Amino acid sequence: MGPVHAGAEEALAELLPPLNAHAAAVEADRCLYCYDAPCTHACPTHIDVPRFIKKIATGNLRGSAETILASNLLGATCARVCPVQELCEGACVLGADHKPISIGRLQRYAMDYAREHGVYPAVKAAPTHRVIAVVGSGPAGLSCAGELAKRGHAVTIFEKRDLPGGLSTYGIIGLREPREIAIEEAHSIERLGVEIRTGVEFGRDLTLAQLQKEFDAVVLTAGLGRTPALGIPGEEGMTDGLEFIEESKRAPEDMHIGRDVIIIGAGNTAIDCATIARRLGKGRVTIVYRRTALEMSCYQHEYEFALREGIEFRFLSQPNRVVLEGGRVAALECLRVELGAPDASGRRAPQPVPGSEFLLTTDQVVKAVGQEKSGLIALLGLTTTKGFIAVDERFRTNVDGVYAIGDCTRAAGAASTVMAVQDGKMAAKAIHAHLSGTKPCDEWQPAAAQVD
Ligand SMILES: Cc1cc2nc3c(=O)[nH]c(=O)nc-3n(C[C@H](O)[C@H](O)[C@H](O)COP(=O)(O)OP(=O)(O)OC[C@H]3O[C@@H](n4cnc5c(N)ncnc54)[C@H](O)[C@@H]3O)c2cc1C
Ligand code: SF4
């Protein structure tokens, strides 16, 4: 195990360079500007993609950014982190025979212009004198707060960390999104009049009763928790995957990376941890997973990226024990696994073979096996769906006046930033309708694509 070499920041700098003006114009000109565009339907926030691309093609970058922001207040983050292959670009009609339009990179081009030229969303309504508390400043909280502020409500966000942005700031690998972008985007929400109070933990520094006394509505957007325990001997010697990523964004040059690193897990977080270890370390990086490549929960393009990075995979292996020597990690003991019938997740269930123990030499084991459910569930006595906070179609929990959105409620489908942003938008509409005594239904449909 050794400290990371100089140049660590460069090794984890944003992977895709920004488009230059010529490349953006050429790419925008390829768009067919489809009527009722499939990309707009495939975008969870229903950005009018043909419209913003058309505006790039005609040199109206301010207008392009405004079109994006009208549907998605976190357009700069989403441009970088959205799994576009699965969403807008995956639906592009050019994808069948040609290369799909690089929608994410064009969106980033417009949003970079917005950042450099001070294009911000604006408040559209007179003050309503209604006050709303939002717990958490991740994508869900920022989006909801910003959309409420646009409607004239006074919003205060309470955030337990020192910096706003949630996982965009602390959890998404710098190759996809530098944390400065996430923090600047949080500041753009503050420009709408939203107050963000960092370093304030709901449940420790303030109670629900206090919030209910001061505010007309409370929105929980606390995300998920820490990496869960595996419950195997020697676990105390493991590195926590979420902390590993956080450190790589904060101070990559101070990190200690093993010479033979093992990552446990098979989701996108595991791929991110492996990428960091590979780029900052000097040795071998292996992902250990108890099923096979077919059952991995990471996106296919992430798996292919990991292979290109030189990350190795050891399938059908279940961690059984971390071997510690003098307090240091010396090996990971695993059991060989056979796959049985599909389990509740629909994937073939891993069945460890008794007596099949084998050792993998390693000096660092990183645990990247998801996140625990929100601690607010027990604290507030919230009802749940599959362990997530249960909400109705208007994001109401079982506690009167308390709403919940984002990852803490995501019982179905893959959790993603753009889904959290859309939750924030829809919840703001529902809360606004409730506070103003109107129906949200007429606002409920996504706008149809239109092109200037
Ligand atoms: C490692 C990793 C990589 C990811 N990469 C991608 C990606 O590339 N693309 C993508 O689309 N999605 C990605 N995701 C998923 C995406 O980050 C989440 O879906 C999204 O951030 C959810 O937003 P949220 O606002 O619900 O929660 P979060 O972003 O988790 O924000 C919750 C906020 O609430 C705060 N909080 C929690 N409890 C309290 C409390 N008691 N009091 C006050 N504040 C509190 C937290 O500090 C945090 O700031 C990734 C997730 C992880 C873990
Ligand atoms: S927000 Fe994400 S999914 Fe929607 S158009 Fe932009 S990059 Fe695509």
Short mmCIF file of C-alpha atoms in Angstrom, two decimals, residues 195-435:
data_model
loop_
_atom_site.label_atom_id
_atom_site.label_comp_id
_atom_site.label_asym_id
_atom_site.label_seq_id
_atom_site.Cartn_x
_atom_site.Cartn_y
_atom_site.Cartn_z
CA GLU A 195 -31.53 29.16 1.54
CA ILE A 196 -29.17 26.21 2.00
CA ARG A 197 -28.12 25.63 5.60
CA THR A 198 -25.23 23.18 5.57
CA GLY A 199 -23.91 21.35 8.64
CA VAL A 200 -27.44 20.88 10.01
CA GLU A 201 -28.54 17.29 10.50
CA PHE A 202 -32.26 16.61 10.68
CA GLY A 203 -32.91 14.19 13.56
CA ARG A 204 -29.86 15.42 15.47
CA ASP A 205 -29.90 19.24 15.25
CA LEU A 206 -33.61 19.69 14.60
CA THR A 207 -36.75 17.64 14.96
CA LEU A 208 -39.81 17.05 12.82
CA ALA A 209 -41.92 18.88 15.41
CA GLN A 210 -39.71 21.97 15.02
CA LEU A 211 -40.01 21.87 11.23
CA GLN A 212 -43.77 21.30 11.34
CA LYS A 213 -44.15 24.31 13.63
CA GLU A 214 -42.18 26.63 11.33
CA PHE A 215 -42.97 25.33 7.83
CA ASP A 216 -46.08 24.61 5.76
CA ALA A 217 -44.60 21.43 4.30
CA VAL A 218 -41.54 19.22 4.84
CA VAL A 219 -39.85 17.34 2.00
CA LEU A 220 -37.49 14.47 2.84
CA THR A 221 -34.76 13.99 0.23
CA ALA A 222 -32.15 12.34 2.44
CA GLY A 223 -30.98 9.72 -0.06
CA LEU A 224 -29.66 6.41 1.19
CA GLY A 225 -27.16 5.53 3.90
CA ARG A 226 -23.73 3.97 4.34
CA THR A 227 -22.36 0.84 2.70
CA PRO A 228 -24.03 -2.14 4.45
CA ALA A 229 -22.05 -4.67 6.47
CA LEU A 230 -21.21 -8.00 4.83
CA GLY A 231 -20.98 -9.65 8.23
CA ILE A 232 -17.81 -11.60 7.52
CA PRO A 233 -14.69 -11.95 9.72
CA GLY A 234 -12.00 -9.34 9.08
CA GLU A 235 -14.50 -6.84 7.65
CA GLU A 236 -12.97 -4.10 9.82
CA GLY A 237 -9.92 -4.22 7.53
CA MET A 238 -11.96 -3.32 4.44
CA THR A 239 -12.11 0.13 2.85
CA ASP A 240 -15.61 1.59 2.47
CA GLY A 241 -16.38 2.14 -1.24
CA LEU A 242 -18.38 5.35 -0.78
CA GLU A 243 -15.64 6.87 1.39
CA PHE A 244 -13.06 5.73 -1.18
CA ILE A 245 -14.87 7.65 -3.95
CA GLU A 246 -15.41 10.66 -1.70
CA GLU A 247 -11.70 10.84 -0.91
CA SER A 248 -10.85 10.58 -4.62
CA LYS A 249 -12.92 13.72 -5.22
CA ARG A 250 -11.58 15.63 -2.20
CA ALA A 251 -7.87 14.85 -2.06
CA PRO A 252 -6.84 12.13 -4.54
CA GLU A 253 -3.12 12.76 -4.05
CA ASP A 254 -3.42 11.82 -0.34
CA MET A 255 -5.04 8.46 -1.00
CA HIS A 256 -3.37 5.16 -0.20
CA ILE A 257 -4.02 2.57 -2.87
CA GLY A 258 -2.98 -1.08 -2.58
CA ARG A 259 -0.72 -2.85 -5.07
CA ASP A 260 -3.25 -5.65 -5.50
CA VAL A 261 -6.73 -4.24 -4.91
CA ILE A 262 -9.93 -6.29 -4.70
CA ILE A 263 -13.31 -4.61 -5.09
CA ILE A 264 -16.36 -6.49 -3.79
CA GLY A 265 -19.59 -5.76 -5.70
CA ALA A 266 -20.87 -5.60 -9.26
CA GLY A 267 -22.83 -2.36 -9.54
CA ASN A 268 -21.79 1.00 -10.93
CA THR A 269 -20.23 1.96 -7.58
CA ALA A 270 -17.94 -1.08 -7.77
CA ILE A 271 -16.85 -0.10 -11.29
CA ASP A 272 -16.16 3.46 -10.07
CA CYS A 273 -14.06 2.20 -7.14
CA ALA A 274 -12.13 -0.13 -9.44
CA THR A 275 -11.50 2.70 -11.91
CA ILE A 276 -10.11 4.92 -9.14
CA ALA A 277 -7.85 2.13 -7.86
CA ARG A 278 -6.67 1.38 -11.39
CA ARG A 279 -5.97 5.00 -12.31
CA LEU A 280 -4.42 6.12 -9.04
CA GLY A 281 -2.67 2.88 -8.06
CA LYS A 282 0.24 1.08 -9.60
CA GLY A 283 -0.97 -2.49 -9.56
CA ARG A 284 -3.65 -5.02 -10.28
CA VAL A 285 -7.36 -4.37 -9.66
CA THR A 286 -9.90 -7.21 -9.52
CA ILE A 287 -13.66 -7.09 -9.07
CA VAL A 288 -14.91 -10.11 -7.13
CA TYR A 289 -18.57 -11.03 -7.70
CA ARG A 290 -20.59 -14.02 -6.61
CA ARG A 291 -22.63 -14.27 -9.82
CA THR A 292 -21.50 -13.86 -13.48
CA ALA A 293 -21.22 -10.96 -15.93
CA LEU A 294 -24.81 -11.66 -17.02
CA GLU A 295 -26.22 -10.85 -13.58
CA MET A 296 -24.11 -7.75 -12.81
CA SER A 297 -26.21 -4.71 -11.93
CA CYS A 298 -23.83 -2.19 -13.55
CA TYR A 299 -24.65 -0.85 -16.99
CA GLN A 300 -23.23 -2.85 -19.90
CA HIS A 301 -21.27 0.21 -21.10
CA GLU A 302 -19.71 0.51 -17.61
CA TYR A 303 -18.64 -3.14 -17.72
CA GLU A 304 -17.07 -2.63 -21.15
CA PHE A 305 -15.35 0.54 -19.87
CA ALA A 306 -13.90 -1.41 -16.94
CA LEU A 307 -12.50 -4.07 -19.27
CA ARG A 308 -10.86 -1.36 -21.39
CA GLU A 309 -9.33 0.12 -18.22
CA GLY A 310 -7.63 -3.22 -17.56
CA ILE A 311 -9.79 -4.14 -14.55
CA GLU A 312 -10.01 -7.89 -14.01
CA PHE A 313 -13.13 -9.84 -12.97
CA ARG A 314 -13.36 -12.89 -10.77
CA PHE A 315 -16.89 -14.30 -11.03
CA LEU A 316 -18.72 -17.02 -9.04
CA SER A 317 -16.69 -16.17 -5.93
CA GLN A 318 -18.27 -15.27 -2.59
CA PRO A 319 -16.12 -13.41 -0.03
CA ASN A 320 -15.96 -15.45 3.17
CA ARG A 321 -13.24 -13.81 5.28
CA VAL A 322 -10.63 -11.05 5.10
CA VAL A 323 -7.29 -12.48 6.21
CA LEU A 324 -5.53 -9.89 8.40
CA GLU A 325 -1.85 -10.18 9.36
CA GLY A 326 -0.67 -7.71 12.02
CA GLY A 327 -3.83 -5.67 11.36
CA ARG A 328 -3.07 -5.44 7.61
CA VAL A 329 -5.03 -7.06 4.81
CA ALA A 330 -3.11 -10.05 3.42
CA ALA A 331 -5.74 -12.01 1.47
CA LEU A 332 -9.45 -12.46 0.80
CA GLU A 333 -10.82 -15.92 1.39
CA CYS A 334 -13.69 -16.82 -0.96
CA LEU A 335 -16.01 -19.74 -1.55
CA ARG A 336 -16.69 -21.06 -5.02
CA VAL A 337 -20.32 -20.46 -6.07
CA GLU A 338 -22.79 -22.30 -8.27
CA LEU A 339 -25.93 -20.58 -9.57
CA GLY A 340 -29.33 -22.02 -8.72
CA ALA A 341 -32.90 -21.04 -9.63
CA PRO A 342 -33.79 -17.31 -9.92
CA ASP A 343 -34.34 -15.54 -6.58
CA ALA A 344 -36.64 -12.59 -5.69
CA SER A 345 -34.45 -10.25 -7.81
CA GLY A 346 -35.07 -12.43 -10.88
CA ARG A 347 -31.37 -13.33 -11.07
CA ARG A 348 -30.05 -16.85 -10.53
CA ALA A 349 -29.33 -17.31 -6.82
CA PRO A 350 -25.70 -17.85 -5.81
CA GLN A 351 -25.11 -21.05 -3.83
CA PRO A 352 -21.70 -21.26 -2.12
CA VAL A 353 -20.12 -24.71 -2.40
CA PRO A 354 -19.22 -26.02 1.10
CA GLY A 355 -15.51 -26.75 1.50
CA SER A 356 -14.51 -24.84 -1.66
CA GLU A 357 -12.54 -22.09 0.14
CA PHE A 358 -9.68 -20.48 -1.76
CA LEU A 359 -7.44 -17.46 -1.13
CA LEU A 360 -6.92 -14.39 -3.30
CA THR A 361 -3.81 -12.41 -2.43
CA THR A 362 -4.52 -8.72 -1.85
CA ASP A 363 -3.39 -5.77 0.26
CA GLN A 364 -6.63 -3.75 0.00
CA VAL A 365 -10.25 -4.85 -0.12
CA VAL A 366 -12.85 -2.21 -1.05
CA LYS A 367 -16.47 -2.92 -0.22
CA ALA A 368 -18.90 -1.51 -2.84
CA VAL A 369 -22.15 -3.33 -2.22
CA GLY A 370 -24.80 -0.59 -2.34
CA GLN A 371 -26.23 1.62 0.37
CA GLU A 372 -28.32 1.05 3.50
CA LYS A 373 -31.90 2.37 3.56
CA SER A 374 -32.65 5.81 5.03
CA GLY A 375 -32.30 6.13 8.81
CA LEU A 376 -35.27 8.53 8.77
CA ILE A 377 -37.69 5.61 8.35
CA ALA A 378 -37.26 4.38 11.92
CA LEU A 379 -36.83 7.90 13.31
CA LEU A 380 -40.17 9.13 11.96
CA GLY A 381 -42.12 5.86 11.89
CA LEU A 382 -42.58 6.05 8.12
CA THR A 383 -44.27 3.24 6.23
CA THR A 384 -42.13 1.54 3.58
CA THR A 385 -42.22 -0.25 0.23
CA LYS A 386 -39.45 -2.85 -0.11
CA GLY A 387 -37.58 -0.99 2.65
CA PHE A 388 -37.82 2.44 0.94
CA ILE A 389 -40.02 5.30 2.18
CA ALA A 390 -43.53 4.67 0.83
CA VAL A 391 -45.22 7.60 -0.94
CA ASP A 392 -48.45 8.04 -2.88
CA GLU A 393 -48.75 9.50 -6.41
CA ARG A 394 -48.24 13.01 -4.96
CA PHE A 395 -45.14 12.01 -2.98
CA ARG A 396 -46.97 12.14 0.38
CA THR A 397 -45.72 9.88 3.16
CA ASN A 398 -47.95 8.47 5.89
CA VAL A 399 -47.05 11.49 8.08
CA ASP A 400 -49.30 14.49 7.43
CA GLY A 401 -47.55 17.34 5.59
CA VAL A 402 -44.39 15.28 5.04
CA TYR A 403 -43.35 14.42 1.47
CA ALA A 404 -40.45 12.25 0.32
CA ILE A 405 -38.61 11.99 -3.02
CA GLY A 406 -35.40 10.73 -4.62
CA ASP A 407 -33.31 7.69 -3.74
CA CYS A 408 -34.89 7.29 -0.30
CA THR A 409 -38.17 6.36 -2.06
CA ARG A 410 -36.81 4.54 -5.15
CA ALA A 411 -38.33 1.08 -4.55
CA ALA A 412 -38.44 0.27 -8.27
CA GLY A 413 -36.08 1.01 -11.16
CA ALA A 414 -32.48 2.16 -11.15
CA ALA A 415 -31.70 5.15 -8.94
CA SER A 416 -30.26 7.96 -11.02
CA THR A 417 -29.68 11.68 -10.79
CA VAL A 418 -32.15 12.58 -13.53
CA MET A 419 -34.90 10.53 -11.83
CA ALA A 420 -34.23 12.41 -8.58
CA VAL A 421 -34.45 15.72 -10.47
CA GLN A 422 -37.78 14.69 -12.00
CA ASP A 423 -39.11 13.65 -8.59
CA GLY A 424 -38.20 17.11 -7.33
CA LYS A 425 -40.04 18.76 -10.20
CA MET A 426 -43.19 16.67 -9.81
CA ALA A 427 -43.24 16.94 -6.02
CA ALA A 428 -42.92 20.75 -6.29
CA LYS A 429 -45.99 20.78 -8.55
CA ALA A 430 -47.93 18.60 -6.11
CA ILE A 431 -46.93 20.70 -3.09
CA HIS A 432 -47.68 23.95 -4.92
CA ALA A 433 -51.09 22.64 -5.92
CA HIS A 434 -51.81 21.61 -2.33
CA LEU A 435 -50.70 24.95 -0.86
#
